[in-house]
Coordinates of C-alpha atoms and ligand atoms in Angstrom, one line a residue:
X23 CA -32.4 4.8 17.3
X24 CA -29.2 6.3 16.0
X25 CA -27.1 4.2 13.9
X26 CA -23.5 3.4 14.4
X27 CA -21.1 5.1 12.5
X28 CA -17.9 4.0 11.9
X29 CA -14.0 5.4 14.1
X30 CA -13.4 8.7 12.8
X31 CA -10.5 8.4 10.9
X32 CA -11.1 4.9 9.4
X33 CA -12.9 4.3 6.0
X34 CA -14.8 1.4 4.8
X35 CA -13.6 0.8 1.2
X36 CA -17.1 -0.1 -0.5
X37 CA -17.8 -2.2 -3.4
X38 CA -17.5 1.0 -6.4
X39 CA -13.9 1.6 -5.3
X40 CA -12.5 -2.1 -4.6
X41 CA -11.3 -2.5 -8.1
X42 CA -8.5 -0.3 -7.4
X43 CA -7.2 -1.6 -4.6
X44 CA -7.4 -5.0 -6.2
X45 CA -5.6 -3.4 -9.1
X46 CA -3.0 -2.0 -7.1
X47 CA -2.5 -4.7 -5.0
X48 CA -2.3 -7.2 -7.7
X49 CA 0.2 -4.9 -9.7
X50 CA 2.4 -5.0 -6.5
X51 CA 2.1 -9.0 -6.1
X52 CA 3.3 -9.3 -9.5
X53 CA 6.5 -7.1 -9.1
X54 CA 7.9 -7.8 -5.9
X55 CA 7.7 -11.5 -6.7
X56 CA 9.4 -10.9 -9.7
X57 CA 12.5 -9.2 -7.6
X58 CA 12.2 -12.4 -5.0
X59 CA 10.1 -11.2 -2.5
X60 CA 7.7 -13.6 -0.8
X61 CA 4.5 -12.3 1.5
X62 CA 4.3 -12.8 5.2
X63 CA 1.4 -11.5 7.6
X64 CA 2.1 -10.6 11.0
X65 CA -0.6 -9.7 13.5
X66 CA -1.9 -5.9 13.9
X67 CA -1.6 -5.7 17.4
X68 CA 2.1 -6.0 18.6
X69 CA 3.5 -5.9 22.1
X70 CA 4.1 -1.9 22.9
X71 CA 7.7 -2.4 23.8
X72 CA 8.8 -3.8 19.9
X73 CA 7.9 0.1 18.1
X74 CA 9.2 2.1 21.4
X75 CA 12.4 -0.1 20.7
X76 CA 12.5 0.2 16.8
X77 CA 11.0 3.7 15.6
X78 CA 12.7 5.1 18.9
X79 CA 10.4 6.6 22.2
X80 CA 11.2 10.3 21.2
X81 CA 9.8 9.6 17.8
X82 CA 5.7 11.4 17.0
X83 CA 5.1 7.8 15.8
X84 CA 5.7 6.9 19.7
X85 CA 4.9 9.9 21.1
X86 CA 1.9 11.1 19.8
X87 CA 0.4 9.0 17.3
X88 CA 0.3 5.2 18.4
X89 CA -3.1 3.4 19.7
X90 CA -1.2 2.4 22.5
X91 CA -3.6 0.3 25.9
X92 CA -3.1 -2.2 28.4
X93 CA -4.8 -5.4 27.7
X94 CA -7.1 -7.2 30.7
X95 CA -4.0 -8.5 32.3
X96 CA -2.6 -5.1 32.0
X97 CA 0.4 -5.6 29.6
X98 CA 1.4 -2.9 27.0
X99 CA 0.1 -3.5 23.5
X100 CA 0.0 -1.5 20.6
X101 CA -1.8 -1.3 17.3
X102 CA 1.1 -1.4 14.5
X103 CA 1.5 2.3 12.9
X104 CA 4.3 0.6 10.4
X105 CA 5.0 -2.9 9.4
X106 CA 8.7 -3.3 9.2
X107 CA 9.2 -3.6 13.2
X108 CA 6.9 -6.3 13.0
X109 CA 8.1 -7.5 10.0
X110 CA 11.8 -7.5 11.5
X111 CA 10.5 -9.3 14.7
X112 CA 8.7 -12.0 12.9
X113 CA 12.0 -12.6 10.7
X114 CA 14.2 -13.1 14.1
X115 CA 11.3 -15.1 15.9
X116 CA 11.4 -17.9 13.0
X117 CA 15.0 -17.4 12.6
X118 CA 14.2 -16.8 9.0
X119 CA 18.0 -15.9 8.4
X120 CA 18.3 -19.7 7.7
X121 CA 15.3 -19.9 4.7
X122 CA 17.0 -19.0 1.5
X123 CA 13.7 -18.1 0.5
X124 CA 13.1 -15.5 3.0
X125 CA 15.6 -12.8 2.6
X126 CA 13.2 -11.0 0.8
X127 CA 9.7 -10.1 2.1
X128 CA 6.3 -8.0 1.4
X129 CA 3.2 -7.4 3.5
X130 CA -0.1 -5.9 2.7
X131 CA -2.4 -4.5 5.2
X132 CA -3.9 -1.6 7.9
X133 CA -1.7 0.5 9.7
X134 CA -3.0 2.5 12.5
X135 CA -2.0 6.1 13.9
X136 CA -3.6 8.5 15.6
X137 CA -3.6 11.7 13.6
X138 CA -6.0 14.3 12.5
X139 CA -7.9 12.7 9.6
X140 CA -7.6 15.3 6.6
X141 CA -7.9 13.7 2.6
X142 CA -4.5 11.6 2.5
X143 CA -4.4 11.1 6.6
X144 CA -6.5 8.3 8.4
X145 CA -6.3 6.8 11.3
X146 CA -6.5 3.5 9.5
X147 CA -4.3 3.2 6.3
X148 CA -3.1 1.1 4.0
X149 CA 0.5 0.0 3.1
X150 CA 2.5 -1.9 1.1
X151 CA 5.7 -2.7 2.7
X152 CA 8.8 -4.2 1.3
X153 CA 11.6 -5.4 3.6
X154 CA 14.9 -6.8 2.5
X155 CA 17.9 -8.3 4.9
X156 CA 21.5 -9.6 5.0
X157 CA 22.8 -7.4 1.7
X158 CA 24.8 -4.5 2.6
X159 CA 25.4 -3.0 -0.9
X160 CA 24.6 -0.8 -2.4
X161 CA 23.3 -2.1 -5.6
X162 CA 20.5 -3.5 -3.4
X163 CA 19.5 -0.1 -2.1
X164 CA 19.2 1.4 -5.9
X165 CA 17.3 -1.6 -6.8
X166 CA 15.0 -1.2 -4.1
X167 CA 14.1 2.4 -5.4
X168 CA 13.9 1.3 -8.7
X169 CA 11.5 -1.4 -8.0
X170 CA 9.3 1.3 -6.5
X171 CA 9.4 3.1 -9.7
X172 CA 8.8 0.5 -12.1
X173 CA 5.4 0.0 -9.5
X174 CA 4.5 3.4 -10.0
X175 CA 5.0 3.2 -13.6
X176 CA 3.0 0.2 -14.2
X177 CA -0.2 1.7 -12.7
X178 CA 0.3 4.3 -15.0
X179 CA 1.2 7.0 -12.3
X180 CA 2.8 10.0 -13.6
X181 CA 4.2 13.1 -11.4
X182 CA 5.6 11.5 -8.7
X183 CA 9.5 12.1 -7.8
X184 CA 11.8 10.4 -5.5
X185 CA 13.6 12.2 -3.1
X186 CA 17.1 11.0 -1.7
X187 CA 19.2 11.5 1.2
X188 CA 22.0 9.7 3.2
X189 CA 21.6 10.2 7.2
X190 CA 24.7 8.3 7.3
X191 CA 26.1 5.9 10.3
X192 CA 26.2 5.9 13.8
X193 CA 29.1 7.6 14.4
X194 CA 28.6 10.3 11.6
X195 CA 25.6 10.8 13.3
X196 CA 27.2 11.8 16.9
X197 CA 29.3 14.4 15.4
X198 CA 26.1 15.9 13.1
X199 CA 23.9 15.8 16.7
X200 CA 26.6 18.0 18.3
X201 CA 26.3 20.8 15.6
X202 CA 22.9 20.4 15.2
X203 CA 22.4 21.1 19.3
X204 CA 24.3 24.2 19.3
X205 CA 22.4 25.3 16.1
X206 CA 19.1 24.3 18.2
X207 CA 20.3 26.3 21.4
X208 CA 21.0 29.5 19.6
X209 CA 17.6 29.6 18.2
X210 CA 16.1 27.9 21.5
X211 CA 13.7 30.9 22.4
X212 CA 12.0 30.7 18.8
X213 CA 11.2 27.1 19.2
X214 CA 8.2 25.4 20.1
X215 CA 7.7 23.6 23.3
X216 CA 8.0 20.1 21.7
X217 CA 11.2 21.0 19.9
X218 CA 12.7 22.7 22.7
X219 CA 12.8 19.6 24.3
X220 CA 13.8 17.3 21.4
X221 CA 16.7 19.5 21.4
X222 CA 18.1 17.1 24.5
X223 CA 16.5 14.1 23.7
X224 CA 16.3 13.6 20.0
X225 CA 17.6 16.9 18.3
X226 CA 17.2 15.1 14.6
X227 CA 13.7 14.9 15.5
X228 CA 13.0 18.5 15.2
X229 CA 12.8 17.7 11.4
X230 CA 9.7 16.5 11.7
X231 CA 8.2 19.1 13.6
X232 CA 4.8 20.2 11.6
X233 CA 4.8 24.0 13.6
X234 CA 5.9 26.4 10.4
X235 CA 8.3 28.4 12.2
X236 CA 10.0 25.4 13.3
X237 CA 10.1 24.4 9.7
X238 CA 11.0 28.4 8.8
X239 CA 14.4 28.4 11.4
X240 CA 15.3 24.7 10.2
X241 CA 15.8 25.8 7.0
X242 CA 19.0 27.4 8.3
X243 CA 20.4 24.4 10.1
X244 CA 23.6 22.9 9.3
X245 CA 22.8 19.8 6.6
X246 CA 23.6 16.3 7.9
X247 CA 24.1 15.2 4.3
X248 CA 27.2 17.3 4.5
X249 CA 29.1 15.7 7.3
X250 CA 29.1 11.9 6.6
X251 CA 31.6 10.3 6.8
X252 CA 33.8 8.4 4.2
X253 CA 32.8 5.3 4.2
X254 CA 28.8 6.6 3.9
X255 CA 29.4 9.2 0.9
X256 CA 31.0 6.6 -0.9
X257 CA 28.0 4.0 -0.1
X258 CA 25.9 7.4 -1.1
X259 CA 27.6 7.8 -4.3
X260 CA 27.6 3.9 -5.1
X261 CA 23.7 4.3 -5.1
X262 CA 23.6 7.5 -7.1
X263 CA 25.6 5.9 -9.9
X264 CA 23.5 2.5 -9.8
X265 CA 20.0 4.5 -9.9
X266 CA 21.4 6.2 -13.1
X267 CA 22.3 3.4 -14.6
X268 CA 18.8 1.8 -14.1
X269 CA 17.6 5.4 -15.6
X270 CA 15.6 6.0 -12.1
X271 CA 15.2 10.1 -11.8
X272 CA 15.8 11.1 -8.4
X273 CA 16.6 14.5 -6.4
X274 CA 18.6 14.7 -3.4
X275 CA 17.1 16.4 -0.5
X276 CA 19.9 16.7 2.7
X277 CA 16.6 17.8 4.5
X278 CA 14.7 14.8 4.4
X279 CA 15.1 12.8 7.8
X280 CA 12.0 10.7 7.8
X281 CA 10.0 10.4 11.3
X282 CA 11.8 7.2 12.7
X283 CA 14.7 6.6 14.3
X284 CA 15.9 3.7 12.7
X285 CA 17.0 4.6 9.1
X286 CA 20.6 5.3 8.4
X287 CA 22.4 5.4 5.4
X288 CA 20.2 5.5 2.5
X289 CA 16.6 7.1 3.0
X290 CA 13.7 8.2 0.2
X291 CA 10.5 9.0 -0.4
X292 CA 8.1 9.6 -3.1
X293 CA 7.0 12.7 -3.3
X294 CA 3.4 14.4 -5.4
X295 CA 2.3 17.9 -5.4
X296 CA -1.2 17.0 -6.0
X297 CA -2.2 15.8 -2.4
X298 CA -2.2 18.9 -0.6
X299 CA -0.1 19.1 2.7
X300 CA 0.1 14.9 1.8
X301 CA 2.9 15.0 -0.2
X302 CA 4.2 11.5 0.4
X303 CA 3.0 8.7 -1.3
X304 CA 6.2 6.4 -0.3
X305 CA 9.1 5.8 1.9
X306 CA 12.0 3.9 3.2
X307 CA 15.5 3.3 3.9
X308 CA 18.4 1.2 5.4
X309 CA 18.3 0.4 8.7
X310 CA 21.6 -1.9 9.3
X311 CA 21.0 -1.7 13.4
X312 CA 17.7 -2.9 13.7
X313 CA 17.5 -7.0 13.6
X314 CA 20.3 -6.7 16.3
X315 CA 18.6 -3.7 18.4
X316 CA 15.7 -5.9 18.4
X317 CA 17.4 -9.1 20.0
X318 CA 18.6 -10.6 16.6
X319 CA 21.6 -11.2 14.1
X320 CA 24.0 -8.1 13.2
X321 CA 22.0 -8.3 9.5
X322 CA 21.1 -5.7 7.4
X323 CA 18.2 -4.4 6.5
X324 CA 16.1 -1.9 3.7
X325 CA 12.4 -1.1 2.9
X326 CA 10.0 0.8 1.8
X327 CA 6.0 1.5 2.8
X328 CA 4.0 3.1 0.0
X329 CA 0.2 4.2 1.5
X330 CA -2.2 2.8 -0.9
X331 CA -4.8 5.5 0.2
X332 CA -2.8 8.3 -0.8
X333 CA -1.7 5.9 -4.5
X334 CA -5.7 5.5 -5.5
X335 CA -6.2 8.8 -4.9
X336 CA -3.1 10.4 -7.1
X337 CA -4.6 7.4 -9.7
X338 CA -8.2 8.9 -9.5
X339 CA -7.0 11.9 -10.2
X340 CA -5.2 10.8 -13.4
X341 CA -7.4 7.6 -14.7
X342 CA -10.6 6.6 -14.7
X343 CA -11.8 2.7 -14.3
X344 CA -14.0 1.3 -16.1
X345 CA -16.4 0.0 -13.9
X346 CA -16.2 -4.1 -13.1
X347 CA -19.5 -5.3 -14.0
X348 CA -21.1 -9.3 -14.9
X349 CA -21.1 -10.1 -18.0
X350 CA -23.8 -12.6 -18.2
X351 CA -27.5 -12.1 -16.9
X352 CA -29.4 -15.2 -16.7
X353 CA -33.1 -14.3 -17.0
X354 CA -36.2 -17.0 -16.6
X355 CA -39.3 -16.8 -17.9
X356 CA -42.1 -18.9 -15.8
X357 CA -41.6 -21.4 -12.4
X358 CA -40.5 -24.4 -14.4
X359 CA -37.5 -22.2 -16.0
X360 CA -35.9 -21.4 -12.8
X361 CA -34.0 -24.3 -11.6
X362 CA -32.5 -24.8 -15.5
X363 CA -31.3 -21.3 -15.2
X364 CA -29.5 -21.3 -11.9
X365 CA -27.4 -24.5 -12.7
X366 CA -26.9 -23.0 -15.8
X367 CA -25.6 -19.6 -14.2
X368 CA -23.1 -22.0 -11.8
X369 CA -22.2 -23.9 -15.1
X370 CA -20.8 -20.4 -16.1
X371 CA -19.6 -19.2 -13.2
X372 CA -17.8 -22.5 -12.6
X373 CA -15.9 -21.5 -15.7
X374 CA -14.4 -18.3 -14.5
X375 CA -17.9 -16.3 -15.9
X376 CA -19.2 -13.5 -13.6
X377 CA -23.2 -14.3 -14.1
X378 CA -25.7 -12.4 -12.3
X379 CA -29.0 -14.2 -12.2
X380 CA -32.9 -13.8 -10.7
X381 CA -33.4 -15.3 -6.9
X382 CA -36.5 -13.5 -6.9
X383 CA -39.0 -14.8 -9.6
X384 CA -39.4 -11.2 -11.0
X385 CA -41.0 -10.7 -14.1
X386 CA -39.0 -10.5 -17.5
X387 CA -39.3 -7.3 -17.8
X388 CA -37.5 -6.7 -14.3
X389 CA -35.1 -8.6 -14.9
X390 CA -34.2 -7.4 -18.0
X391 CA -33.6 -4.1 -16.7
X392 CA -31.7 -5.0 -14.1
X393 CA -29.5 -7.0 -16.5
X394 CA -29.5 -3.3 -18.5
X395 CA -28.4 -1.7 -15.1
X396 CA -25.6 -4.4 -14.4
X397 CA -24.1 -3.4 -17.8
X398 CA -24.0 -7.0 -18.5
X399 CA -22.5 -7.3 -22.3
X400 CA -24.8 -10.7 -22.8
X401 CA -28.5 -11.7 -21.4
X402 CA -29.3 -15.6 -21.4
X403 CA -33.0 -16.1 -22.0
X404 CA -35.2 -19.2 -21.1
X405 CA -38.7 -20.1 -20.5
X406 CA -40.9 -23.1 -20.6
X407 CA -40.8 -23.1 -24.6
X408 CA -37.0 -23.1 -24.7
X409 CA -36.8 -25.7 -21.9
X410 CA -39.1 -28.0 -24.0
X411 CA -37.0 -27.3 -27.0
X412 CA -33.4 -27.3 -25.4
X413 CA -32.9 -23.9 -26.3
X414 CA -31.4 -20.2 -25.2
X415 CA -31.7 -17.0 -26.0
X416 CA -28.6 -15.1 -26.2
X417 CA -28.9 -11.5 -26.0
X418 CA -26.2 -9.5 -27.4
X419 CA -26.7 -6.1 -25.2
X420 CA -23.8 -4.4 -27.0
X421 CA -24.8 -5.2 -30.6
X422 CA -28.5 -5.7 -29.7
X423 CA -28.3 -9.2 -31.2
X424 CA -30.6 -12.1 -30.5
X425 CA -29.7 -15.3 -31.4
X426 CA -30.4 -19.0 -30.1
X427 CA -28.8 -21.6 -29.0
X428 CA -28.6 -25.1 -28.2
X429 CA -28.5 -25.6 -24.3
X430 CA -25.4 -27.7 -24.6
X431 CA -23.8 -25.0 -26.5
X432 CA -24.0 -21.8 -24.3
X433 CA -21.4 -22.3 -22.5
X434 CA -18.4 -23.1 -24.5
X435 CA -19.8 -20.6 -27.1
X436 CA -19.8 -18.3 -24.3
X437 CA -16.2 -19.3 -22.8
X438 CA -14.7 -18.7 -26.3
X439 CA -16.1 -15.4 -26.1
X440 CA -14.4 -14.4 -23.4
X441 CA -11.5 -16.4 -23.4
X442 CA -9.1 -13.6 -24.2
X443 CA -10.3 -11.9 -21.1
X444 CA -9.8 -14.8 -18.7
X445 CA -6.3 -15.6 -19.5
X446 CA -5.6 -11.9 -19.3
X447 CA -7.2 -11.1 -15.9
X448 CA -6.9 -14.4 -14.2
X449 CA -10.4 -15.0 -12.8
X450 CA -12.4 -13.2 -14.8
Ligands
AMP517 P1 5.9 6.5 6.7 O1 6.3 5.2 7.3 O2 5.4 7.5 7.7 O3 6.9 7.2 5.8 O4 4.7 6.2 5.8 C1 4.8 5.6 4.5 C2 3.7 5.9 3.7 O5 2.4 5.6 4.3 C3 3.5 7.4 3.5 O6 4.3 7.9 2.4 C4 2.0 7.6 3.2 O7 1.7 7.3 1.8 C5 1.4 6.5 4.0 N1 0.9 7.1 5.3 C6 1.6 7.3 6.4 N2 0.7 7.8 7.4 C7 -0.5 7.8 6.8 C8 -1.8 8.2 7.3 N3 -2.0 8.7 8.5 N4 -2.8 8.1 6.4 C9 -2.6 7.7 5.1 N5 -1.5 7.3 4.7 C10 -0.4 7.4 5.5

């Protein structure tokens, strides 16, 4: 019978590869707390109505890419393909503007869109998403991009730049759609179908058409960048002067528009050449119209979603890991050994150990090269003569070491061993 394989598109993360993602996801824990954010989880399936609303019906996100169905009673639903609509809807459901403690906020989990899988592209991915509301200036916005840096830099990652850009307000906006739609209609016959159309409905859209020569005439149209207004360069500039003050390296790009429909103001991403046609690893922005499109207070907001896929693989590149392995093998000699062994081994363990032991009654030998392919760094030996005398081997498998010790005496001998490493790495 065939087996099942899994959706095309979506990746199991196996065993060999979670130690990044814990990595990564513990880095990220340890920094956005550290800049006040607290985590919240919000379910993957959202009514349909809450990202038409947010990310705007004209958007691809909307458009094309969303898992989209009716459930059995036949109402809209939607698997989430970003978290900050949800994220924003959970805020105004709990009326979280009242919490002083939850201003700030951070989610980890899947995201779902319907693309063509390629290396950096799932249908399934990962993100880390940051959401911050009620703070206007522009001090906060700077911060926000610096906080993404400092995450980059503490995983080590190198080579990665952030882009900026201001799609200003509302109204700057309007005047910036009109040029843009007579820059659109000269070129009209060149266009693709899709972007002939966005012309009327969405012409800012056209940005994030993927057909080159789309891409090719673009390149010619006017720059929104250039026609904010006062009050949005100066918000613009603000940012620009805190972000070198914090010594975070940025470039401007006026052509950067991101997909989505809410972002105004200040938008970035983070950018790699070393992903192929997957250049971003990161992105956000300000979107001060959201909370009250959605139903809620007249609050600002800012964020940012980094894809963890596209993060592990940029750190693959660059690092390697050394591989998470037990430390401690327990291996019994005879019947009468076993039961003394396996308390022993959840003695250990109890104390923040990783042990390995024997379920199996395999012979020393087995078990001893099984202990040599865990890359365990010490082997625990006991049979019937060390039972009757109280004793264990300890195996050194770095040194090649044997020594013997009091039964009594393993564990804190071993516990001092690996102290350091425990209060370094938490559990370990
Ligand atoms: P976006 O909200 O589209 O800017 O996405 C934020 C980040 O999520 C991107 O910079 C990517 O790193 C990641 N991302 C977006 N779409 C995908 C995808 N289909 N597969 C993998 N990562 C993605």
């Amino acid at each position: 019978m065939q087996s099942i394989q899994a959706i095309r598109g979506m990746n199991d993360i196996l065993p060999d590869q979670i130690g990044w993602w814990q990595r990564v996801e513990q880095t990220a824990r340890e920094l956005l707390s550290s800049f006040g954010y607290r985590e919240i989880r919000t379910p993957v399936i959202e009514k349909l109505d809450l990202f038409a609303r947010s990310i705007g019906e004209s958007t691809d996100i909307v458009e094309k890419e969303m898992y989209a169905f009716p459930d059995r009673k036949g109402e809209m639903l939607a698997l989430r393909p970003e978290a900050t609509a949800s994220i924003v809807r959970a805020f105004i459901q709990h009326n979280l503007q009242a919490d002083p403690l939850a201003k700030k906020l951070y989610a980890i989990g899947p995201m779902f869109r319907h693309e063509r899988p390629q290396k950096g592209r799932y249908r399934q991915f990962y993100q880390i998403d940051a959401e911050a509301f009620g703070i206007d200036d522009p001090m906060l916005d700077a911060e926000v991009m610096h906080m993404l840096r400092l995450f980059l830099e503490r995983l080590g990652l190198t080579g990665v730049v952030l882009h900026i850009n201001s799609l200003g307000c509302q109204e700057c906006r309007q005047d910036y759609r009109d040029l843009l739609k007579e820059f659109l209609e000269k070129n009209v016959a060149e266009l693709c179908p899709d972007c002939q159309r966005r012309r009327h409905t969405n012409p800012l859209r056209t940005f994030d058409c993927k057909v080159e020569r789309c891409q090719a005439i673009l390149a010619d149209a006017p720059v929104l960048l250039h026609s904010i207004c006062g009050a949005c360069a100066d918000h613009f500039e603000s940012v620009k002067s805190y972000l070198d003050q914090l010594k975070t390296a940025y470039v401007i790009n006026p052509r950067m528009v991101r997909g989505l429909d809410y972002y105004m103001r200040t938008t970035f991403e983070v950018i790699t050449d070393r992903l192929g046609a997957q250049n971003a690893v990161g992105g956000g922005g300000r979107y001060n119209g959201l909370l009250r499109d959605l139903g809620g207070p007249d609050l600002p907001g800012i964020g940012f979603a980094i894809g963890m896929e596209r993060l592990i693989l940029l750190l693959q590149q660059e690092q390697s890991e050394a591989q998470r392995c037990p430390k401690i093998f327990v291996a019994s000699l005879g019947a009468s050994a076993r039961d003394t062994c396996f308390l022993l081994a959840q003695q250990l363990r109890s104390l923040g150990l990783e042990t390995e032991i024997d379920y199996e009654g395999a012979s020393l030998k087995s078990q001893m090269r099984r202990a040599d392919r865990l890359g365990v760094r010490h082997v625990l030996i006991m049979g019937d003569e060390e039972i009757s005398r109280g004793e264990v081997q300890c195996r050194d498998m770095m040194n090649k070491t044997q020594t013997v010790l009091p039964l009594e005496a393993v564990a804190p001998r071993l516990q001092e061993i690996y102290k350091e490493e425990i209060t370094e790495n938490g559990s370990r």
